[in-house]
């Protein structure tokens, strides 16, 4: 019989990093991992948004560190790596969730600097995070990386070609690095959500009550990180039951 019920939490003693966790899916995923017992390092560009997530985690008894970080900036990502190494000396779960959409324009009308912003955030960002944290996981011979893609990375998205391309690219990156890390006992999973009711983009043409919620995506992440050590769920596509 254990002394404390906390020892039964499935992620007790684990350390997680969730990018883009000031709101939306990232905040829901961070809250869920904390409830499951993991220490959570939350990151986003704006510190004020992070403090609301941090507060809600701590109010529920969770452990949380908020570190502002722009995923497009390698020096800032590496600083998060050093902070995690110093405070915890390990990382068990990395969720690459930070992302931006930029829809509503034909590709030939899409500004080059906006193309750069979308690609840097959605594709370069996960590369920088994996570059920073994979060596710690390899050293520990364990870990789980979860990349939040989109069903727009599986289908054409007219008036959203740059976003769609960034997510198709992320899928290729994810499936490839998953093979590189498998022999190190590190699992890399791809989660591709459909329309989810967050502040992301313009959902005005859709019925929000039928859309996925941020908690639905957190459920998927919770399922992935509680698989037995010898099983690896490499991809999850999640869509609303009824078309919104
Ligand atoms: N909502 C949907 O319908 C939907 C569907 C499929 C996939 N997705 C994907 O799901 C992920 C989360 O989306 P969401 O709906 O939760 O969006 P959201 O509500 O707009 O939240 C995005 C988060 O990412 C952060 N972020 C943006 N740019 C960043 C950067 N350069 N560096 C660090 N953090 C950054 C934002 O905080 P700051 O602004 O403070 O940086 C915020 O915390 C994204 O990858 C998105 O592509 C969304």
XYZ file of C-alpha atoms and ligand atoms in Angstrom:
292
model
C 0.000 0.000 0.000
C 1.500 3.368 -1.010
C 1.707 6.231 1.507
C 0.129 8.781 -0.785
C -2.559 8.508 -3.462
C -0.390 10.739 -5.687
C 1.769 7.681 -6.406
C -1.144 6.281 -8.410
C -1.201 9.211 -10.848
C -0.089 7.792 -14.208
C 2.436 10.562 -14.935
C 3.783 10.991 -11.401
C 7.475 12.072 -11.529
C 7.297 12.789 -15.263
C 8.223 16.123 -16.845
C 6.442 17.562 -19.859
C 6.881 20.599 -22.109
C 3.894 21.947 -24.060
C 4.404 24.705 -26.615
C 1.638 27.216 -27.337
C 0.013 26.551 -23.971
C -1.312 30.019 -23.135
C -4.728 29.169 -24.574
C -6.654 26.728 -26.760
C -5.495 23.141 -27.171
C -2.079 23.743 -25.595
C -3.625 25.037 -22.361
C -6.060 22.085 -22.255
C -3.229 19.585 -22.886
C -1.025 21.197 -20.203
C -3.872 21.125 -17.683
C -4.570 17.469 -18.471
C -0.930 16.380 -18.133
C -0.725 18.199 -14.786
C -3.896 16.486 -13.519
C -2.299 13.169 -14.501
C 0.663 14.021 -12.271
C 3.307 15.415 -14.642
C 5.236 18.601 -13.943
C 4.383 20.851 -16.893
C 6.575 23.488 -18.502
C 4.267 25.790 -20.443
C 5.527 28.090 -23.185
C 4.160 30.699 -25.580
C 5.352 34.097 -26.773
C 3.288 36.231 -24.400
C 3.885 35.882 -20.657
C 0.491 37.325 -19.707
C -1.377 34.524 -21.480
C 0.778 31.904 -19.809
C -0.020 33.132 -16.320
C -3.727 32.201 -16.664
C -2.812 28.622 -17.623
C -0.224 28.438 -14.841
C -2.731 29.680 -12.298
C -5.402 27.144 -13.256
C -2.848 24.301 -13.069
C -1.560 25.377 -9.666
C -5.090 25.881 -8.294
C -5.709 22.208 -9.051
C -2.556 21.182 -7.205
C -0.427 20.733 -10.338
C 3.231 21.640 -10.785
C 3.874 24.210 -13.495
C 6.712 26.403 -14.767
C 5.918 29.137 -17.281
C 8.747 30.037 -19.679
C 7.998 32.561 -22.447
C 9.425 31.313 -25.744
C 8.920 32.004 -29.427
C 9.337 28.626 -31.158
C 10.778 30.347 -34.249
C 13.739 31.603 -32.212
C 16.395 28.901 -31.692
C 18.121 30.784 -28.849
C 14.827 31.027 -26.921
C 14.039 27.333 -27.519
C 17.516 26.347 -26.312
C 16.987 28.509 -23.211
C 13.850 26.448 -22.422
C 15.985 23.320 -22.832
C 18.562 24.634 -20.356
C 15.814 25.664 -17.884
C 14.253 22.162 -18.022
C 17.654 20.489 -17.658
C 18.529 22.673 -14.666
C 15.198 22.386 -12.843
C 14.284 18.750 -13.588
C 17.243 17.082 -15.321
C 14.848 15.183 -17.611
C 11.991 15.427 -20.073
C 9.445 12.663 -20.624
C 6.834 14.312 -22.847
C 7.178 17.071 -25.453
C 4.021 18.358 -27.114
C 4.703 20.516 -30.181
C 1.377 22.328 -30.281
C 2.202 26.000 -31.052
C 0.883 26.908 -34.458
C -0.683 29.693 -36.467
C -3.150 29.709 -39.326
C -3.243 32.208 -42.133
C -6.221 31.524 -44.351
C -8.394 33.470 -46.717
C -6.009 34.254 -49.579
C -5.082 32.536 -52.810
C -1.481 31.326 -52.836
C -0.426 33.811 -55.536
C -1.748 36.657 -53.374
C -0.056 35.354 -50.237
C 2.763 37.659 -48.982
C 6.236 36.083 -48.778
C 6.812 37.319 -45.210
C 3.559 35.672 -44.127
C 4.680 32.406 -45.799
C 7.871 32.664 -43.735
C 5.910 33.252 -40.503
C 3.619 30.254 -41.057
C 6.450 27.885 -42.015
C 8.710 29.084 -39.190
C 6.050 28.587 -36.549
C 4.421 25.369 -37.729
C 7.405 23.509 -39.179
C 10.702 25.049 -38.074
C 9.397 25.347 -34.482
C 8.878 21.593 -33.949
C 12.316 20.959 -35.518
C 13.949 23.390 -33.031
C 12.123 21.767 -30.095
C 13.067 18.238 -31.174
C 16.657 19.361 -31.819
C 16.762 20.678 -28.253
C 14.980 17.891 -26.373
C 15.615 14.654 -28.302
C 19.189 14.330 -26.964
C 17.841 14.375 -23.371
C 15.350 11.640 -24.277
C 18.006 9.578 -26.082
C 20.199 9.840 -23.000
C 17.339 8.540 -20.848
C 16.401 5.885 -23.441
C 12.748 6.953 -23.127
C 10.378 9.748 -24.046
C 7.337 10.710 -26.049
C 7.039 13.526 -28.582
C 3.583 14.497 -29.821
C 3.249 16.823 -32.786
C -0.096 18.550 -33.273
C -0.741 18.679 -37.002
C -4.135 19.094 -38.685
C -6.492 17.341 -41.068
C -5.437 20.230 -43.337
C -2.144 18.301 -43.501
C -3.963 15.373 -45.083
C -6.325 17.184 -47.442
C -6.225 20.152 -49.814
C -7.116 23.459 -48.149
C -8.095 26.049 -50.783
C -7.276 29.582 -49.557
C -4.973 28.067 -46.960
C -2.181 26.553 -49.054
C 0.682 27.823 -46.871
C -0.936 26.486 -43.695
C -1.754 23.197 -45.377
C 1.818 22.894 -46.727
C 3.260 23.569 -43.262
C 1.196 20.726 -41.801
C 1.900 18.309 -44.690
C 5.571 19.124 -44.009
C 5.124 18.516 -40.290
C 3.632 15.096 -41.052
C 6.706 14.111 -43.081
C 9.020 15.433 -40.377
C 7.103 13.552 -37.672
C 6.905 10.181 -39.406
C 10.604 10.374 -40.376
C 12.006 11.402 -36.997
C 9.752 8.768 -35.396
C 11.761 6.116 -37.261
C 15.042 7.786 -36.214
C 14.048 7.737 -32.538
C 12.329 4.358 -32.260
C 15.552 2.483 -31.563
C 16.170 4.901 -28.672
C 12.836 3.920 -27.121
C 11.422 7.377 -27.920
C 7.953 7.454 -29.487
C 6.936 10.275 -31.832
C 3.199 10.566 -32.515
C 1.208 12.671 -34.920
C -2.192 14.064 -33.916
C -4.312 15.546 -36.711
C -7.419 17.333 -35.438
C -10.305 18.637 -37.479
C -12.168 21.853 -36.636
C -11.686 22.659 -32.962
C -13.406 25.494 -31.100
C -10.517 27.741 -30.026
C -9.429 31.294 -30.904
C -7.562 29.872 -33.907
C -8.736 31.346 -37.216
C -12.232 32.286 -38.259
C -14.796 29.595 -37.460
C -17.806 31.845 -38.101
C -19.036 29.688 -40.998
C -19.207 26.645 -38.700
C -21.522 25.509 -35.936
C -19.277 25.751 -32.858
C -21.437 23.378 -30.832
C -20.553 20.574 -33.259
C -16.830 21.345 -33.377
C -14.237 19.465 -31.343
C -13.256 21.038 -28.035
C -9.704 21.626 -26.824
C -10.386 18.961 -24.177
C -11.108 16.418 -26.925
C -7.526 16.887 -28.131
C -6.234 16.677 -24.544
C -8.056 13.302 -24.282
C -6.068 12.036 -27.267
C -2.769 13.185 -25.750
C -3.701 11.516 -22.447
C -4.432 8.280 -24.324
C -1.101 8.426 -26.199
C 1.066 8.953 -23.121
C -0.578 6.131 -21.178
C 0.044 3.381 -23.734
C 2.123 0.498 -22.438
C 5.865 0.990 -22.993
C 6.016 -1.580 -25.802
C 3.158 -0.080 -27.842
C 3.408 2.992 -30.014
C 0.354 4.750 -31.434
C 1.978 6.653 -34.263
C -0.982 8.592 -35.693
C -4.395 9.782 -34.579
C -6.891 11.576 -36.815
C -9.699 13.149 -34.818
C -12.762 14.801 -36.325
C -16.094 16.040 -34.975
C -18.760 13.314 -35.008
C -21.166 15.583 -36.866
C -19.840 17.920 -39.565
C -19.854 21.430 -38.065
N -8.381 25.088 -33.856
C -8.434 24.297 -34.908
O -9.484 24.213 -35.602
C -7.261 23.433 -35.278
C -7.488 22.323 -36.101
C -6.412 21.499 -36.434
C -5.143 21.756 -35.933
N -4.937 22.862 -35.147
C -3.579 23.070 -34.645
O -3.619 22.966 -33.227
C -2.567 23.747 -32.631
C -3.150 24.614 -31.536
O -4.133 25.442 -32.095
P -5.242 26.205 -31.238
O -6.518 26.016 -31.952
O -5.136 25.850 -29.808
O -4.730 27.734 -31.484
P -4.758 29.051 -30.576
O -5.929 29.014 -29.652
O -4.608 30.189 -31.515
O -3.412 28.901 -29.695
C -2.137 28.925 -30.301
C -1.064 28.914 -29.228
O 0.209 28.935 -29.879
C 0.989 30.014 -29.348
N 1.905 30.473 -30.386
C 1.616 31.011 -31.596
N 2.728 31.343 -32.245
C 3.768 30.975 -31.442
C 5.187 31.061 -31.540
N 5.800 31.600 -32.619
N 5.929 30.605 -30.512
C 5.354 30.078 -29.416
N 4.022 29.978 -29.255
C 3.249 30.426 -30.261
C -0.034 31.036 -28.887
O 0.443 31.900 -27.847
P 1.205 33.320 -28.143
O 0.361 34.036 -29.144
O 1.314 33.977 -26.824
O 2.537 32.918 -28.674
C -1.112 30.109 -28.305
O -0.752 29.698 -27.002
C -1.927 24.505 -33.794
O -0.749 23.844 -34.187
C -2.980 24.421 -34.904
O -2.381 24.489 -36.175
C -5.970 23.698 -34.801
